[in-house]
XYZ file of N, CA and C in Angstrom:
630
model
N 0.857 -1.186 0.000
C 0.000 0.000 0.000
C 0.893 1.235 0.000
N 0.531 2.474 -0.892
C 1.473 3.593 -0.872
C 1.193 4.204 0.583
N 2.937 4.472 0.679
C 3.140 4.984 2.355
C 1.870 6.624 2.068
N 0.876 6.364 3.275
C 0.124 7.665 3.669
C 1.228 8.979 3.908
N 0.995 10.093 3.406
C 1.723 11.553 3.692
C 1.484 11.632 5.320
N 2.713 12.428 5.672
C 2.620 12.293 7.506
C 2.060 13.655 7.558
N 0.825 13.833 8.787
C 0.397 14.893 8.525
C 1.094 15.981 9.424
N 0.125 17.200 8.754
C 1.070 18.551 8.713
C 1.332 18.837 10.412
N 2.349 19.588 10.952
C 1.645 19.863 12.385
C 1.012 20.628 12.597
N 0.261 20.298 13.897
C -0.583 21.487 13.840
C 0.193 22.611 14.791
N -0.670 23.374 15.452
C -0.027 24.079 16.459
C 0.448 23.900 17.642
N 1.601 23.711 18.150
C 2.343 23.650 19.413
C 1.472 23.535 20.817
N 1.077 22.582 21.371
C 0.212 22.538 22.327
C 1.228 23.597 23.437
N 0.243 24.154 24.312
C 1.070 24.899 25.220
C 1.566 24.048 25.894
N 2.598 24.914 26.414
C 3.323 24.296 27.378
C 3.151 24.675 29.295
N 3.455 23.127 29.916
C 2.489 23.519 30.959
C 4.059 23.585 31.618
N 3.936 24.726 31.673
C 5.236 25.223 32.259
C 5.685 24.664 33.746
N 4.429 24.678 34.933
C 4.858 24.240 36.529
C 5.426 23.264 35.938
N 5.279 22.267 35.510
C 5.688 20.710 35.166
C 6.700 20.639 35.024
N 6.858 21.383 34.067
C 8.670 21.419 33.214
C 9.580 21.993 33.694
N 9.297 22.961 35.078
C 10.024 23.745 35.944
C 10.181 22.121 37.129
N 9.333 21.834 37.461
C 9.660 20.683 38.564
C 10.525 19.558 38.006
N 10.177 19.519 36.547
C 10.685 17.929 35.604
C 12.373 18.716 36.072
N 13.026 19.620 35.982
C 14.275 20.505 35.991
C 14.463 20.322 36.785
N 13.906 20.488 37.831
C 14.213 20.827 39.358
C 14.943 19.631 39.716
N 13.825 18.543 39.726
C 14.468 17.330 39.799
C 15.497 16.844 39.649
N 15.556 16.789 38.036
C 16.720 16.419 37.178
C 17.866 16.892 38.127
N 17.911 17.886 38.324
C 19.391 18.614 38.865
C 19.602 18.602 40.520
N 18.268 18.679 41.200
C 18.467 17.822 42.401
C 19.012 16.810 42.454
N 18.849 16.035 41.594
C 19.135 14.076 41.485
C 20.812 14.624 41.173
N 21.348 15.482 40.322
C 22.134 15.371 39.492
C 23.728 15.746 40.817
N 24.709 14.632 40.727
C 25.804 15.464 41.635
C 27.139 15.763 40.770
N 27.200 15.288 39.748
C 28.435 15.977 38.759
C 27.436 16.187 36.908
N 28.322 17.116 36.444
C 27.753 17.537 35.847
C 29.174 17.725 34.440
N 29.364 17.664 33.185
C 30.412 17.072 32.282
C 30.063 17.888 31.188
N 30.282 19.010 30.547
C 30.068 18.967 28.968
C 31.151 20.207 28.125
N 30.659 20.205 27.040
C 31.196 21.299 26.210
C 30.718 22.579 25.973
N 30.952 23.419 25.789
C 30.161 25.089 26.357
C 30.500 25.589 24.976
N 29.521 26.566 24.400
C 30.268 27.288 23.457
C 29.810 28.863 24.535
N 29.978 29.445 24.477
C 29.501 31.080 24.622
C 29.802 32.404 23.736
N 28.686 33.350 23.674
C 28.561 34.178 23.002
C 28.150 35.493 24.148
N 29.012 36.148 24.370
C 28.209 37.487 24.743
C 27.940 38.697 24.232
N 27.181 39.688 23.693
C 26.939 40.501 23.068
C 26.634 41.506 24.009
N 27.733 42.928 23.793
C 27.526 44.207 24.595
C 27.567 45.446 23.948
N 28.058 46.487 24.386
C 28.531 47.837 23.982
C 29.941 47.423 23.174
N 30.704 46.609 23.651
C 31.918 46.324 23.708
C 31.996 45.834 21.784
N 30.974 44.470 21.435
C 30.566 44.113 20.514
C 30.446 42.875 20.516
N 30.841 41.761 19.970
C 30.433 40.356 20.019
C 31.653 39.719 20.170
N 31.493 38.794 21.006
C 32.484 37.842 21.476
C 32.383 36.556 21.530
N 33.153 35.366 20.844
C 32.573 34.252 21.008
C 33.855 33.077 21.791
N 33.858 32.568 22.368
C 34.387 31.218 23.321
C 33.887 30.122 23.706
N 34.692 29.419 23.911
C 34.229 28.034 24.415
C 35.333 26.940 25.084
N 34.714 25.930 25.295
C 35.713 24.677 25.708
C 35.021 23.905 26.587
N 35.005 23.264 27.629
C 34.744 22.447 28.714
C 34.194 22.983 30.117
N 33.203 22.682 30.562
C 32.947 22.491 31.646
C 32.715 21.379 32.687
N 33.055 21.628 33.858
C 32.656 20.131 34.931
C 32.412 20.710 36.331
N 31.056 20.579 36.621
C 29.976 20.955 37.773
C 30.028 19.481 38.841
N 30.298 20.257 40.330
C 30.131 19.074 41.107
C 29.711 19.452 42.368
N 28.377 18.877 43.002
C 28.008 19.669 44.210
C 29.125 18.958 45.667
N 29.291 19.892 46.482
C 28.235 21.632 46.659
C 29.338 22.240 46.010
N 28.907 23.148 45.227
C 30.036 24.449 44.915
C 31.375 24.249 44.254
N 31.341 22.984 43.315
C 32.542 23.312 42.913
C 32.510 22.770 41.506
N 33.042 23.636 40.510
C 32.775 24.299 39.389
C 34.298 23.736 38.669
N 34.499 24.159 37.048
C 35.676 24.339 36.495
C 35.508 24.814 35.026
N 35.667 25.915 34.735
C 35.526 26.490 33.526
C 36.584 26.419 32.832
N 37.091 25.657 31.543
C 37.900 25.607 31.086
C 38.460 25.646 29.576
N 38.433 27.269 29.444
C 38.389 28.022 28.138
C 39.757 27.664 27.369
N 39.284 27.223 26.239
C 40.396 26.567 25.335
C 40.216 28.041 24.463
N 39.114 28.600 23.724
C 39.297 29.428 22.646
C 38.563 30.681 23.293
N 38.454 32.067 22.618
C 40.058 32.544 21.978
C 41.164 32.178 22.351
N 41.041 32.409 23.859
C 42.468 32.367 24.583
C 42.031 31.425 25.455
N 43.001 30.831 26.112
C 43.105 30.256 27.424
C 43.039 30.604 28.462
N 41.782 30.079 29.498
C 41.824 31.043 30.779
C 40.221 29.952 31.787
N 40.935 29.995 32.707
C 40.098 29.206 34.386
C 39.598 29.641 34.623
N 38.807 29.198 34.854
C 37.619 29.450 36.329
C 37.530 28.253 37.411
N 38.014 28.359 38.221
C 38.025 26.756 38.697
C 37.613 27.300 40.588
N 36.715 26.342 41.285
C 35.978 26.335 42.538
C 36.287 25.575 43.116
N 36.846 25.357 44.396
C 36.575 24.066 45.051
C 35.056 24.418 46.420
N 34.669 25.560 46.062
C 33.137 24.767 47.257
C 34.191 26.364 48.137
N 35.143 26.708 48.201
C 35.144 28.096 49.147
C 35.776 28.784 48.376
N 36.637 28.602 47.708
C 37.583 29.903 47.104
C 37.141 29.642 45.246
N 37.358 31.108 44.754
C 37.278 31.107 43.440
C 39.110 31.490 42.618
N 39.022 30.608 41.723
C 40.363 31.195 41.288
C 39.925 31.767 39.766
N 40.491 32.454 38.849
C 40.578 32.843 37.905
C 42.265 33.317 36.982
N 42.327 32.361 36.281
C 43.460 31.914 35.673
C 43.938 31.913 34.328
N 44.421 33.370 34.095
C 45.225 33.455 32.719
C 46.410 33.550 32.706
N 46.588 31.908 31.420
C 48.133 31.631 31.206
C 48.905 32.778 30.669
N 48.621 33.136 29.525
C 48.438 34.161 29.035
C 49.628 35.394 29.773
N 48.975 35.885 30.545
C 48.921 36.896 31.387
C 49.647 36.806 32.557
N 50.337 35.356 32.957
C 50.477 34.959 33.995
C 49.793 35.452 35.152
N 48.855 35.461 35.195
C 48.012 36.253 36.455
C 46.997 35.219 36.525
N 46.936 35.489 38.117
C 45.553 34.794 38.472
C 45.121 35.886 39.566
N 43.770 35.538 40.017
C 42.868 35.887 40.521
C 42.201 35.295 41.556
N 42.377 35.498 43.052
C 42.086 35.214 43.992
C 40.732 35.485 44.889
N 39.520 34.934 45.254
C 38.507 35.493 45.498
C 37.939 34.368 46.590
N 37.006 34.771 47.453
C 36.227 33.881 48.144
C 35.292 33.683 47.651
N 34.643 32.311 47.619
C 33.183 31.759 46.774
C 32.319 32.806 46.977
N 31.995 32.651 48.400
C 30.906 33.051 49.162
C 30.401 34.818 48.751
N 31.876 35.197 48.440
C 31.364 37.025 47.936
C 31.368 37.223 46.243
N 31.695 35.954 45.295
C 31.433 36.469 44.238
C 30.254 35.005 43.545
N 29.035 36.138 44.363
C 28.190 35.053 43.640
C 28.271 34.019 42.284
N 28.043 32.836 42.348
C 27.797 31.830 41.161
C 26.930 32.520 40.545
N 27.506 32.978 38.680
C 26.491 33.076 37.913
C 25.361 32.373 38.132
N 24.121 33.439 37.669
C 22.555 33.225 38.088
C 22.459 31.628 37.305
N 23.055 31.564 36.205
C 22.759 30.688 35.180
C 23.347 29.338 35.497
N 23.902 29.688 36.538
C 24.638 28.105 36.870
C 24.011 28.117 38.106
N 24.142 28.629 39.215
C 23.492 27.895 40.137
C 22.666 27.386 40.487
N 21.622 27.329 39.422
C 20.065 25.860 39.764
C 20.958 24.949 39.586
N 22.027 24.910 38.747
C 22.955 23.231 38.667
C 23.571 22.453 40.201
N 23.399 23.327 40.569
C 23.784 23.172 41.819
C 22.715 23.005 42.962
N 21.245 22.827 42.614
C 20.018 22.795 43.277
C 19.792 24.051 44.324
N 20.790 24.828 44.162
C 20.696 26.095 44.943
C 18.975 25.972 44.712
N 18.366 26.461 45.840
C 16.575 27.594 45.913
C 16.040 26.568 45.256
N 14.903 26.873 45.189
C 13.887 26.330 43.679
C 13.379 27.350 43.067
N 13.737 27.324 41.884
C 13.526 28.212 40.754
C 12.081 28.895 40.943
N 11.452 28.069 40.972
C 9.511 29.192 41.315
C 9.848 29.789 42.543
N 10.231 29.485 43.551
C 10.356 30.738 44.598
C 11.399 31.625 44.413
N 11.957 31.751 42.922
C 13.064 32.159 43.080
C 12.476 33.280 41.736
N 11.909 33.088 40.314
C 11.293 33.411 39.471
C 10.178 33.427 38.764
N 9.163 34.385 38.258
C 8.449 34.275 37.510
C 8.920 33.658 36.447
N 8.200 32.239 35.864
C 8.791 31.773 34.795
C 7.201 31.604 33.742
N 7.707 31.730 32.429
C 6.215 31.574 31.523
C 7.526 31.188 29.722
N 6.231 30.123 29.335
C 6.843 29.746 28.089
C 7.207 31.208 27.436
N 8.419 30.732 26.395
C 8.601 31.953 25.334
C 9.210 31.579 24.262
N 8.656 30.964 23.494
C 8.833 30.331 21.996
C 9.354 31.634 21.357
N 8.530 32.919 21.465
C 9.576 34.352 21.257
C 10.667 34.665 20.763
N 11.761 33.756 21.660
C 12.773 34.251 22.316
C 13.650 33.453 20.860
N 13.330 32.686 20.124
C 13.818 31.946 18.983
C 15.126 31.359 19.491
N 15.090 30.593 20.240
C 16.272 30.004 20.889
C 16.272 28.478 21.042
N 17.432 28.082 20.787
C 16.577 26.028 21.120
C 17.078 25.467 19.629
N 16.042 24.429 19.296
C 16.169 23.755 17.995
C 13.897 23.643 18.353
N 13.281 22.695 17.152
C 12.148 22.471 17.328
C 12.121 21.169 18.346
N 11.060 21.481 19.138
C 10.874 20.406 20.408
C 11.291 20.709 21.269
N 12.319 21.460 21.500
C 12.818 22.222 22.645
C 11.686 23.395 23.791
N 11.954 23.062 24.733
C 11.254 24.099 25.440
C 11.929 25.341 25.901
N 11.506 26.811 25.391
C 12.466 27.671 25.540
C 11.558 28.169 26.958
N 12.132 28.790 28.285
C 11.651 29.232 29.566
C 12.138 30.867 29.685
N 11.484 31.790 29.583
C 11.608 33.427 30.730
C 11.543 32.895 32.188
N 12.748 33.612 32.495
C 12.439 33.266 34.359
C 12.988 35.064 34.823
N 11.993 35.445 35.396
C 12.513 36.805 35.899
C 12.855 37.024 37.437
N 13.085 37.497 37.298
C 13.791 37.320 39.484
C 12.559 37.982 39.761
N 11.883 37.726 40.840
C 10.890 38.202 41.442
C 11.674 39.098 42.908
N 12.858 38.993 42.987
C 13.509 40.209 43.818
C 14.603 40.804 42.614
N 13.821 42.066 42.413
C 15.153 43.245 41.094
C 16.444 43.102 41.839
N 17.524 41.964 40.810
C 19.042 42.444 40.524
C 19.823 42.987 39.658
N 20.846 44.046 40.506
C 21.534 44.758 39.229
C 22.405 44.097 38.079
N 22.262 42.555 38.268
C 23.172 41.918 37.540
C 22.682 41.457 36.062
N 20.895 41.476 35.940
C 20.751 41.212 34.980
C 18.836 41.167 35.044
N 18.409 41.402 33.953
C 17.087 41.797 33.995
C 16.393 40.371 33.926
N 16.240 39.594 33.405
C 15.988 38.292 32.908
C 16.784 37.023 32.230
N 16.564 36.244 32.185
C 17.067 35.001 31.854
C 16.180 33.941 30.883
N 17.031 33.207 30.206
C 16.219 32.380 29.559
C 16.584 30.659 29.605
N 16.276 30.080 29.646
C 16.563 28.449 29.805
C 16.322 27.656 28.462
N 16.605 27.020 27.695
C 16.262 25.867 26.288
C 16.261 24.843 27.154
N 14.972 23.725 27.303
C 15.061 22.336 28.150
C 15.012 21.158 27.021
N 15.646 20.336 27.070
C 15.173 19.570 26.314
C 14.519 18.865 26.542
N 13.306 18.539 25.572
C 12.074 18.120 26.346
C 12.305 16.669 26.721
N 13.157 16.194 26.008
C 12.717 14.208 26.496
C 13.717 14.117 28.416
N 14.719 14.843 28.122
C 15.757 14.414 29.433
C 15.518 15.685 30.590
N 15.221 16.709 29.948
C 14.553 17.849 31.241
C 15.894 19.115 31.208
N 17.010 18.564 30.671
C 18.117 19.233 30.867
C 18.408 20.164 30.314
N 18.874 21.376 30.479
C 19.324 22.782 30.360
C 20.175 22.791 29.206
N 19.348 22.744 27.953
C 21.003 22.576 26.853
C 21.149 24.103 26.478
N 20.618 25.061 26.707
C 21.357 26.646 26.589
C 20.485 27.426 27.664
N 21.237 28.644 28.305
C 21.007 29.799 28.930
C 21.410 31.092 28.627
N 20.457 31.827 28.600
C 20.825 33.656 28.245
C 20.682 34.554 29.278
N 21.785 35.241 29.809
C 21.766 36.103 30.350
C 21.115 37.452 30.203
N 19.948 38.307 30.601
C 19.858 39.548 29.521
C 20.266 40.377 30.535
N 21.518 41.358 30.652
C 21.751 42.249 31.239
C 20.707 43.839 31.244
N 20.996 44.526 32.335
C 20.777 45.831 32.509
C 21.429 46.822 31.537
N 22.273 46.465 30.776
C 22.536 47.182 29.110
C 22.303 47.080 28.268
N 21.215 46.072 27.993
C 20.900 45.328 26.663
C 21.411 44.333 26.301
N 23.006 43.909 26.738
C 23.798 42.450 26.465
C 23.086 41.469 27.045
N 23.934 40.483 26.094
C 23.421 39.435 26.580
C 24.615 38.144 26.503
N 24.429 37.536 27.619
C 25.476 36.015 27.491
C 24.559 34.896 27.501
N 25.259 34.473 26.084
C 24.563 33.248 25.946
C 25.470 31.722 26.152
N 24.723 30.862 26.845
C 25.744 29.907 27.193
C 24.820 28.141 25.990
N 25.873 27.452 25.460
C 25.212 26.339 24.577
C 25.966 25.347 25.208
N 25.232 24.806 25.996
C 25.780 22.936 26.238
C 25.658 21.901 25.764
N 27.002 21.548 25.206
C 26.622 19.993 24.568
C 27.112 18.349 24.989
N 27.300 17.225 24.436
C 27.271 16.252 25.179
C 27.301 16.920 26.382
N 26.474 16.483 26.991
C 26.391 16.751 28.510
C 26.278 15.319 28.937
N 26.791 15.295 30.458
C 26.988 13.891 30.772
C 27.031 14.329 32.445
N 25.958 13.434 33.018
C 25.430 13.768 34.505
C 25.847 12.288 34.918
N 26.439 12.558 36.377
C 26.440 11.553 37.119
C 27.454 10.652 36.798
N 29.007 11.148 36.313
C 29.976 10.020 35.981
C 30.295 8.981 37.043
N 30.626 7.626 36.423
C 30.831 6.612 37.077
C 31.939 6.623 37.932
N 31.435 6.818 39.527
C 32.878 6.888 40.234
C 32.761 8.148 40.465
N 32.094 8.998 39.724
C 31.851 10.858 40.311
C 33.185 11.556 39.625
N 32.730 12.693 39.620
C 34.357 13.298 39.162
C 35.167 14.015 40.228
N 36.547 13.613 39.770
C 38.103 13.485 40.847
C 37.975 14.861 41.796
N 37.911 15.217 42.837
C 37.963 16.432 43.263
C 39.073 16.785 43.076
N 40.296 16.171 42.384
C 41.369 17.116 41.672
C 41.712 17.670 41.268
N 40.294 17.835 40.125
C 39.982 18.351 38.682
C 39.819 20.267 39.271
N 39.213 20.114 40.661
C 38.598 21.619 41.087
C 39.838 22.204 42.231
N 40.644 21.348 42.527
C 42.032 22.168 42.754
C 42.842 22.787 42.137
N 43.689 24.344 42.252
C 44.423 25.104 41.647
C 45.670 25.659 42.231
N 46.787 25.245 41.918
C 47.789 25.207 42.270
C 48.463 26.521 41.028
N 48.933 27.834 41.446
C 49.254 28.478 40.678
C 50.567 28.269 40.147
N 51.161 28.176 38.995
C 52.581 27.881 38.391
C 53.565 28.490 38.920
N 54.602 28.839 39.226
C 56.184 29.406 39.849
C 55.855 30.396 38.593
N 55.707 31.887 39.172
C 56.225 33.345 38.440
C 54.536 33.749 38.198
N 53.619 32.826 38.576
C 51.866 33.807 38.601
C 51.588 34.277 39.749
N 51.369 35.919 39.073
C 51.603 36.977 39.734
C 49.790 36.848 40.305
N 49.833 36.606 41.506
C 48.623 36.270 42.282
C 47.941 37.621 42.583
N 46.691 37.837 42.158
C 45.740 39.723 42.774
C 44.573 38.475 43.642
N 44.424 39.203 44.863
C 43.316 38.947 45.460
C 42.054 40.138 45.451
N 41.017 39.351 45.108
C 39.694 40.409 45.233
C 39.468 40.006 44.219
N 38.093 40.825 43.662
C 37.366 40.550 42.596
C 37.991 40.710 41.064
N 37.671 39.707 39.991
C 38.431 40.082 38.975
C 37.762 41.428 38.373
């Protein structure tokens, strides 16, 4: 029998957003290491900037940003101190966790709060962000920070997981973050080695904020 034409779609059933905020919640509650590839884009006054390389998330609090392009340069946490690390430059950057808040955009990875007591959130297909099937999320702080007006989340709908976030600043910029293979929960957990930083002989160490 000739194969039937697959029919057209129709329109996007809404999306029941509490659901897909808890399906998240979960996910990343459950979740204690966290593995992937980052690209980022931020767009300012300044003009457009693009980077990327590796990331690896591990609760409580400890992080490792690890920028291969343009340049080379750390971010690495162990749970109290922040370091920030250009080879480059020989300089690093000395800081306590606790005073330079975790980007807004990373810390649900970390089950910090729960996101509804934390934001107004409502679908926003709008926002043209994602691939199709993707669920794109507005989450606005329901307490005004100067760090950034709103945020946006891409979930993917079958696994619940965060495959991009946008920052929208108080200037109009915006940082956009794209995660790929992502990989939760490695076998054996990942090394707390990985989030120690030992500065090289001749890096010229600044403490305080970068």
């Amino acid at each position: 029998a000739p194969a039937k034409p697959a029919p057209s779609p129709g329109p996007a059933a809404p999306v029941n957003v509490k659901a897909v905020v808890e399906r998240v919640q979960k996910v990343y509650e459950g979740t204690q290491d966290l593995h992937a590839r980052f690209d980022q884009e931020t767009i300012s006054v300044m003009g457009k900037r693009k980077a990327g390389g590796e990331v690896w998330l591990k609760k409580p609090g400890k992080m490792r940003w690890d920028y291969a392009r343009p340049d080379k340069k750390l971010f690495i946490a162990d749970g109290t101190t922040l370091w920030v690390y250009e080879p480059e430059d020989e300089q690093a950057f000395q800081q306590p966790l606790s005073s330079s808040q975790l980007p807004a955009q990373v810390s649900f990875l970390f089950g910090r709060g729960r996101l509804m007591d934390d934001f107004d959130i409502s679908a926003a297909p709008e926002l043209a962000l994602g691939t199709p099937g993707d669920i794109v999320l507005k989450l606005v702080p329901k307490a005004a920070t100067a760090q950034y007006r709103h945020l946006a989340f891409v979930v993917d709908a079958k696994s619940a997981l965060v495959k991009e976030t946008v920052v929208y600043d108080q200037q109009g910029g915006t940082n956009h973050l794209t995660f790929s293979a992502i990989e939760t929960n490695a076998r054996g957990g990942v090394d707390d080695g990985r989030f120690k930083f030992t500065p090289p002989p001749g890096t010229q160490i600044l403490k305080g904020a970068r």
